[in-house]
Coordinates of C-alpha atoms in Angstrom, one line a residue:
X259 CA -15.6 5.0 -5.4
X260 CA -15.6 6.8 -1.6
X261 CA -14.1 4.5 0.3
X262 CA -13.3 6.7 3.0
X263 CA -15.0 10.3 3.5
X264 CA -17.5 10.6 3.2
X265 CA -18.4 6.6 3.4
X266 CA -16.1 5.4 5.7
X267 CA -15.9 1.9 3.7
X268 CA -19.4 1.7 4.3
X269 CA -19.5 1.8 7.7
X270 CA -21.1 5.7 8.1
X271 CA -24.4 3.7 6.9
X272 CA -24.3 0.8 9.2
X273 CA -23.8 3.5 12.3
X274 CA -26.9 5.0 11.6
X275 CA -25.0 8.4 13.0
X276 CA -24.6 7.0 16.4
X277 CA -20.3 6.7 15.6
X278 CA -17.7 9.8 15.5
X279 CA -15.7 9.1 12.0
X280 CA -11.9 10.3 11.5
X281 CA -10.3 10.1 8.4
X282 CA -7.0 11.5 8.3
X283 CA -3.9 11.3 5.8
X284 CA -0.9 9.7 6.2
X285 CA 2.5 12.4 6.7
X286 CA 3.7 12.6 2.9
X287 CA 0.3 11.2 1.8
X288 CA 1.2 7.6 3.2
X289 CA 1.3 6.1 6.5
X290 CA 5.2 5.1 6.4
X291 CA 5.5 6.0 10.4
X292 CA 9.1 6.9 10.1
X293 CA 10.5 6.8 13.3
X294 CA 6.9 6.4 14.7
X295 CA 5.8 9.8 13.5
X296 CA 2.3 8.9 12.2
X297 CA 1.8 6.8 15.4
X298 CA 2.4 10.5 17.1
X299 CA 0.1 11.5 14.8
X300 CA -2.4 9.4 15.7
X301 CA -1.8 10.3 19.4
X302 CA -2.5 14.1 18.6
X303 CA -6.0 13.6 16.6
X304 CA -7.4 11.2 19.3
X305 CA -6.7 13.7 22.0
X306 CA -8.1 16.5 19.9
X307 CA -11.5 14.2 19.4
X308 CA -11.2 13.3 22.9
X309 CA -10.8 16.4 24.3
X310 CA -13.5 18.2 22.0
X311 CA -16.3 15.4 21.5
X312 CA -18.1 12.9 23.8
X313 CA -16.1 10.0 23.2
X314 CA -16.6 6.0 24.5
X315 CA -12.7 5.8 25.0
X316 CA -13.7 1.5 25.7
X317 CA -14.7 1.4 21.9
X318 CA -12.7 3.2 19.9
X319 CA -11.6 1.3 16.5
X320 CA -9.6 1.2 13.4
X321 CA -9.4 0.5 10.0
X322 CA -8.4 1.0 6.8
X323 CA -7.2 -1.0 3.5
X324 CA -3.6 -1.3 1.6
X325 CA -1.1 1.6 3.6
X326 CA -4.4 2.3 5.7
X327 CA -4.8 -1.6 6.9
X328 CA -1.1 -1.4 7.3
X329 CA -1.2 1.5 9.9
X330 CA -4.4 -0.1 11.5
X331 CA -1.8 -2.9 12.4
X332 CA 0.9 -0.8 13.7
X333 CA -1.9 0.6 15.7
X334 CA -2.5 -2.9 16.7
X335 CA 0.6 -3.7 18.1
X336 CA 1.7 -0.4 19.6
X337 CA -1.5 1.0 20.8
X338 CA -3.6 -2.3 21.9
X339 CA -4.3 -0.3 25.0
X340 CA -6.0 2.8 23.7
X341 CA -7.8 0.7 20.7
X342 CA -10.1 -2.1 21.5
X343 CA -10.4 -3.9 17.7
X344 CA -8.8 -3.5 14.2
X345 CA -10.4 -4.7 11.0
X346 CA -7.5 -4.8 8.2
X347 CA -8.5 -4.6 4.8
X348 CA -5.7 -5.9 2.5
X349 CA -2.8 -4.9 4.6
X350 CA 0.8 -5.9 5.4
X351 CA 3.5 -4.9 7.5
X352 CA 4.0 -2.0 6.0
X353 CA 4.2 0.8 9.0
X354 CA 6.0 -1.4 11.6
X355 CA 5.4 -2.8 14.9
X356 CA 6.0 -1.9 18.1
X357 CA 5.2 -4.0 20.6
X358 CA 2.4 -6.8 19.2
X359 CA 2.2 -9.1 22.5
X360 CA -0.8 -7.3 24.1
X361 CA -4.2 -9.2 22.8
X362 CA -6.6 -7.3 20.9
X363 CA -9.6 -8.0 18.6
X364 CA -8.7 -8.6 15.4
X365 CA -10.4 -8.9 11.7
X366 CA -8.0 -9.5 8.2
X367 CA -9.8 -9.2 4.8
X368 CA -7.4 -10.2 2.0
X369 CA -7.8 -11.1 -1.4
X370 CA -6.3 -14.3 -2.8
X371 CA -5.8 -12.8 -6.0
X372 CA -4.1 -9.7 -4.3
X373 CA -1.7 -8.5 -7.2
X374 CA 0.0 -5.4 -5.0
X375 CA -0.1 -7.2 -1.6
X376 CA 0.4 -11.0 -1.7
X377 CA -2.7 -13.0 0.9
X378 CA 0.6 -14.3 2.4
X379 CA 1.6 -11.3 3.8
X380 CA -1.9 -10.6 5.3
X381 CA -2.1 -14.2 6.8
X382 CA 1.1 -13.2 8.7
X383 CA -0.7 -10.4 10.1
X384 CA -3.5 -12.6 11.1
X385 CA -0.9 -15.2 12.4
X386 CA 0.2 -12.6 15.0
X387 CA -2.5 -12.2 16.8
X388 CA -3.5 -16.1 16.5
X389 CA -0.8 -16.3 19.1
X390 CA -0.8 -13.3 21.1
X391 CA -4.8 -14.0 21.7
X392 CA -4.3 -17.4 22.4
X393 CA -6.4 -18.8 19.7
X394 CA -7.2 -22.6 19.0
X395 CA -5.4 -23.9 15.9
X396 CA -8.2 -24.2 12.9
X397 CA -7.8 -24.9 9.3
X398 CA -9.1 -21.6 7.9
X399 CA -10.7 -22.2 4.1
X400 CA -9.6 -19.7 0.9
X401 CA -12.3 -18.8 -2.1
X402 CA -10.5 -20.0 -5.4
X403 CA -9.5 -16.7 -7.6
X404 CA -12.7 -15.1 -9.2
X405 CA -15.2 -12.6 -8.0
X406 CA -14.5 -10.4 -4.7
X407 CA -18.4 -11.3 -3.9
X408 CA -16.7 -14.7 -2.5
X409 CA -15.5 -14.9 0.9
X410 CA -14.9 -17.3 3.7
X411 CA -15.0 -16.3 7.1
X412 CA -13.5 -18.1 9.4
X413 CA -14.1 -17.7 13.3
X414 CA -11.5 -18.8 15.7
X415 CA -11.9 -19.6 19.4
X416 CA -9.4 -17.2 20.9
X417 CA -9.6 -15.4 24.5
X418 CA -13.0 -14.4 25.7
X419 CA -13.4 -10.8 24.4
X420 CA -10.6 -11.1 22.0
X421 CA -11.5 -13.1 18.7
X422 CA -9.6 -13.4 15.3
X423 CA -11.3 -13.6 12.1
X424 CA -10.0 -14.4 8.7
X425 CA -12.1 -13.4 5.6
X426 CA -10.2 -14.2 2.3
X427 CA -12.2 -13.2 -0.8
X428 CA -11.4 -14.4 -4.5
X429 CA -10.7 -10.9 -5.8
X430 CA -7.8 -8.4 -6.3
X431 CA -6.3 -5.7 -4.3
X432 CA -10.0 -3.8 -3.4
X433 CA -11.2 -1.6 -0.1
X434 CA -14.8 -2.6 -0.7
X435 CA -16.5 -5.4 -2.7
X436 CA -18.2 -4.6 -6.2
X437 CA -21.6 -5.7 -5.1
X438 CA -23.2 -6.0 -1.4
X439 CA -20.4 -4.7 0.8
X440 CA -19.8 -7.7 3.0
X441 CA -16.6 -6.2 4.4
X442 CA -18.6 -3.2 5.7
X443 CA -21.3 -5.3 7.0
X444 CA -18.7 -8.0 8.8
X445 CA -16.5 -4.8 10.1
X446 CA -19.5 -3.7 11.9
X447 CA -20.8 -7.2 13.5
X448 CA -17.1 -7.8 14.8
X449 CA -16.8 -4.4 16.5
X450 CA -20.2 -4.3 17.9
X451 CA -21.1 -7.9 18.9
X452 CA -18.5 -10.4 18.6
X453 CA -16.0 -8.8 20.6
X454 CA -18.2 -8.6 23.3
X455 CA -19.2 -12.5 23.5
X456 CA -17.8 -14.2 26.3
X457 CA -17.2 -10.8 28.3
X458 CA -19.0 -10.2 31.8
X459 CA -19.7 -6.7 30.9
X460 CA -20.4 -5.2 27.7
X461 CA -21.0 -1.9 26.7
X462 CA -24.5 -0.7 26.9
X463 CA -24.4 1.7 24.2
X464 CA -23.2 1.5 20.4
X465 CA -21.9 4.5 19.9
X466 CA -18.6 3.5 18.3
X467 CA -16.0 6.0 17.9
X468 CA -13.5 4.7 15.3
X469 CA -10.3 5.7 13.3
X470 CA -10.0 5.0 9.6
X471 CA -7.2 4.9 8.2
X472 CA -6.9 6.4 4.4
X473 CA -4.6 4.3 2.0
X474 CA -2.2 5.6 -1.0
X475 CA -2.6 2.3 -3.1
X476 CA -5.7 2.0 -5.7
X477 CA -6.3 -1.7 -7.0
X478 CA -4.2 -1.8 -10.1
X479 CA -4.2 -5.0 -12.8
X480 CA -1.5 -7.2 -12.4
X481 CA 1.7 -6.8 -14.1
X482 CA 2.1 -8.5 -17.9
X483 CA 5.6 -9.1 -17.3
X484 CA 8.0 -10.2 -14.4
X485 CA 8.1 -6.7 -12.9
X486 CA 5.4 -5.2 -10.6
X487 CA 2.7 -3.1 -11.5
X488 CA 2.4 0.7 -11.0
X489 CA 1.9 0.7 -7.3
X490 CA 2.9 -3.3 -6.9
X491 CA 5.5 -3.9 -4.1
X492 CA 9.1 -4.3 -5.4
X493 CA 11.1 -5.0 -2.1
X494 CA 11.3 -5.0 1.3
X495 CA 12.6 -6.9 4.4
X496 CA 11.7 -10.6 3.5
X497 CA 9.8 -9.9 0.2
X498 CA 10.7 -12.5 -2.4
X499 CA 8.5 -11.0 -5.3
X500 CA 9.6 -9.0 -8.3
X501 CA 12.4 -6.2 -7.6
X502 CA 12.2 -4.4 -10.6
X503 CA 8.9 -2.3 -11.9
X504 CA 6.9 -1.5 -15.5
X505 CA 7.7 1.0 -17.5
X506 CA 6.8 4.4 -16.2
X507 CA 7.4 3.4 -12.8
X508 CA 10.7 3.4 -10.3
X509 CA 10.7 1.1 -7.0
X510 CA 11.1 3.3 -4.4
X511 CA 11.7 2.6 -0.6
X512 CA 9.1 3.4 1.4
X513 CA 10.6 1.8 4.4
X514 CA 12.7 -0.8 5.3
X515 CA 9.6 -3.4 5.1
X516 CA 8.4 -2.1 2.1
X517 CA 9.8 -0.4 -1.4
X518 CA 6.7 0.6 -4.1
X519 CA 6.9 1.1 -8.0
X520 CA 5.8 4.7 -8.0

């Protein structure tokens, strides 16, 4: 499946060509951001797009799933200023997070049934900016386990211009849905018109420039034992799970929020 180049997650379709598309590679094909290095990395490709390309710099975006949607949050906490919205496909806290108290527009996607990265740890994520955006408290609905065709959104009232939705789905650890891709199709709607409701002056263009993020984790069944899965966390600050992997696999540290069985 091309979830990212030449796809973008589905999102190259639903631009109609009117977006620029970036899809780089995490340093050591992962976005660990060691000492903030892929967040300098970051930096460099935006001012090589900026400085080479017609860019809107009032609409320029990220997202990206597992590592990916892990980076787009670091992004979202360190660089609210330079990125107006974030849509985090089955992320954690996996690249850090400097910063975090500036409001910005953000979308989780998670999967209850999320055998690599727990739906708790992408509620956290979403729980961030519930406060930093100001958002009213709401009881936000989860799918029972089963097909990753069955989502909830959920909509919160939040600071004009800055709104958080929650879309759980009843599937595993996936960048795009098996059938229609709703995650595309939502990703697009919150960049292009929701963030906008409630703000005095919208853009008058779509042309979206955006960043996605590429991800080192592929959806993986879930472990038949009590370790993790190849690929499955296996420790971390505050992770609770399994410390110990399958056969064929080694937990090793990543960083100091997250350790994979690779």
């Amino acid at each position: 499946m091309n979830t990212v180049a030449p796809n973008y997650y589905g999102l190259r379709a639903l631009a109609n060509e009117t977006a620029i598309f970036v899809s780089p590679n995490g340093i050591d094909n992962g976005w660990a951001n060691t000492n903030d290095r892929d967040l300098n990395f970051v930096d460099q490709i935006l001012t090589e797009v900026q400085n080479s390309l017609c860019v809107d710099e009032k609409q320029i975006f990220s997202t990206g799933f597992s590592y990916g949607g892990g980076m787009s949050y670091s992004l979202a906490c360190s660089r609210a200023n330079v990125f107006r919205a974030v849509s985090v496909i089955g992320g954690a806290q996996l690249s850090g997070c400097t910063g975090g108290e500036t409001k910005i527009a953000y979308l989780g996607i998670h999967g209850v049934a999320d055998s690599v990265l727990n739906v708790s740890q992408g509620r956290g994520l979403r729980d961030r900016y519930l406060r930093v955006n100001s958002c009213q408290t709401k009881t936000a609905s989860e799918p029972p386990r089963g097909a990753d065709s069955n989502y909830i959104k959920t909509e919160y009232t939040c600071s004009p211009g800055y709104p958080v939705w929650w879309m759980p789905h009843g599937g595993d650890h996936i960048p795009a849905p098996s059938g229609q891709n709703w995650m595309a199709t939502h990703t697009w709607d919150f960049w292009t018109r929701a963030i906008y409701e409630g703000v005095s002056d919208p853009p008058t263009t779509t042309s979206t420039p955006t960043v996605p993020t590429t991800t080192t984790s592929a959806p993986v069944p879930p472990p038949t034992g009590n370790c993790a899965a190849s690929y499955g966390q296996c420790g971390g600050q505050g992770w609770s799970g399994s410390t110990c992997c399958q056969s064929g696999a080694t937990c090793q540290v990543v960083n100091q929020w997250y350790s994979q069985c690779l």
